[in-house]
CSV table of C-alpha atoms in Angstrom, one decimal:
chain,number,residue,atom,x,y,z
A,222,MET,CA,0.0,0.0,0.0
A,223,ALA,CA,1.3,3.5,-0.8
A,224,ASP,CA,2.5,5.9,1.8
A,225,SER,CA,-0.1,8.5,2.6
A,226,ASP,CA,2.4,11.3,1.9
A,227,GLU,CA,2.8,10.1,-1.6
A,228,HIS,CA,-0.4,11.8,-2.8
A,229,SER,CA,-0.2,14.9,-0.7
A,230,PHE,CA,0.4,18.3,-2.1
A,231,GLU,CA,1.3,21.8,-0.7
A,232,THR,CA,-1.5,24.3,-0.9
A,233,PRO,CA,-0.4,27.4,-2.8
A,234,SER,CA,-0.5,30.8,-1.2
A,235,HIS,CA,-3.4,33.1,-2.0
A,236,GLU,CA,-1.2,35.2,-4.3
A,237,GLU,CA,0.0,32.0,-6.2
A,238,HIS,CA,-3.5,30.7,-6.4
A,239,ALA,CA,-4.9,34.0,-7.7
A,240,ALA,CA,-2.4,34.1,-10.5
A,241,ASP,CA,-3.3,30.6,-11.5
A,242,GLU,CA,-6.9,31.6,-12.0
A,243,TRP,CA,-6.3,34.4,-14.6
A,244,VAL,CA,-8.0,34.0,-17.9
A,245,GLU,CA,-8.0,36.5,-20.8
A,246,ILE,CA,-10.5,36.1,-23.6
A,247,THR,CA,-10.3,38.1,-26.8
A,248,ARG,CA,-12.1,38.1,-30.1
A,249,SER,CA,-11.7,40.5,-33.0
A,250,ASP,CA,-13.8,41.0,-36.1
A,251,GLU,CA,-11.2,39.2,-38.2
A,252,ASP,CA,-11.4,36.0,-36.1
A,253,GLU,CA,-14.0,33.3,-36.5
A,254,VAL,CA,-13.4,32.2,-32.9
A,255,ALA,CA,-12.6,33.7,-29.5
A,256,HIS,CA,-9.1,33.0,-28.0
A,257,ALA,CA,-8.6,32.4,-24.3
A,258,LEU,CA,-5.2,32.6,-22.6
A,259,VAL,CA,-5.3,30.7,-19.3
A,260,ARG,CA,-2.6,31.3,-16.6
A,261,ASP,CA,-0.5,33.0,-19.3
A,262,LYS,CA,0.5,29.7,-20.9
A,263,PHE,CA,-2.5,27.7,-22.2
A,264,GLU,CA,-4.3,28.8,-25.3
A,265,LEU,CA,-7.9,27.8,-26.0
A,266,GLU,CA,-10.3,28.6,-28.8
A,267,LEU,CA,-14.0,29.1,-28.3
A,268,ASP,CA,-16.9,29.4,-30.7
A,269,GLU,CA,-20.7,28.9,-30.7
A,270,ALA,CA,-22.9,26.7,-32.8
A,271,GLU,CA,-23.9,27.9,-36.3
A,272,TRP,CA,-27.5,28.5,-35.2
A,273,ILE,CA,-26.3,31.1,-32.6
A,274,ALA,CA,-25.7,34.5,-34.1
A,275,GLY,CA,-22.0,34.9,-34.8
A,276,GLY,CA,-21.2,31.2,-34.3
A,277,SER,CA,-19.4,29.1,-36.9
A,278,ASP,CA,-19.0,25.8,-34.9
A,279,SER,CA,-15.3,25.8,-35.6
A,280,ALA,CA,-14.1,25.4,-32.0
A,281,PRO,CA,-15.6,24.0,-28.8
A,282,TRP,CA,-18.5,25.9,-27.3
A,283,PRO,CA,-18.0,27.5,-23.9
A,284,SER,CA,-20.5,25.0,-22.5
A,285,ASN,CA,-18.3,22.2,-23.8
A,286,TYR,CA,-15.4,23.5,-21.7
A,287,LEU,CA,-17.7,23.7,-18.7
A,288,LEU,CA,-18.7,20.0,-19.1
A,289,VAL,CA,-15.0,19.0,-19.5
A,290,ALA,CA,-14.0,21.0,-16.5
A,291,THR,CA,-16.7,19.4,-14.3
A,292,ALA,CA,-16.1,15.9,-15.5
A,293,GLY,CA,-12.3,16.4,-15.2
A,294,CYS,CA,-12.7,17.3,-11.6
A,295,GLN,CA,-14.8,14.3,-10.9
A,296,VAL,CA,-12.4,11.9,-12.6
A,297,GLU,CA,-9.5,13.4,-10.7
A,298,ALA,CA,-11.3,13.1,-7.4
A,299,MET,CA,-12.3,9.5,-8.1
A,300,GLN,CA,-8.8,8.6,-9.1
A,301,GLN,CA,-7.3,10.1,-6.0
A,302,ALA,CA,-9.8,8.3,-3.8
A,303,MET,CA,-9.0,5.0,-5.5
A,304,ALA,CA,-5.3,5.6,-5.2
A,305,LYS,CA,-5.7,6.3,-1.5
A,306,ALA,CA,-7.8,3.1,-1.0
A,307,THR,CA,-5.7,0.7,-3.1
A,308,GLY,CA,-2.3,2.3,-3.3
A,309,GLU,CA,-2.4,2.4,-7.1
A,310,ARG,CA,-3.5,4.9,-9.7
A,311,ALA,CA,-6.1,3.5,-11.9
A,312,ARG,CA,-7.0,4.6,-15.4
A,313,LEU,CA,-10.5,6.1,-15.4
A,314,THR,CA,-12.7,7.0,-18.4
A,315,LEU,CA,-15.9,9.1,-18.1
A,316,THR,CA,-18.2,9.0,-21.1
């Protein structure tokens, strides 16, 4: 069985955590999609469905990212709980 410290982590300070939450979203008249920069290092594209004014369905919808974020948190929580219970990290798939 794994040592309980193996899966622990240090909680970031408020200043570190606040910086990790920064998101900048831009869209210009020339772009078909909006561009998001997350934590100054991850780039995402966002669009809407064609049936929504201005949408071209050429990138994930904002609601798609919300679904992925919610499901991702659940998978991570389940994986951590299973690792704590069994001492092993399991591969989980949520569909």
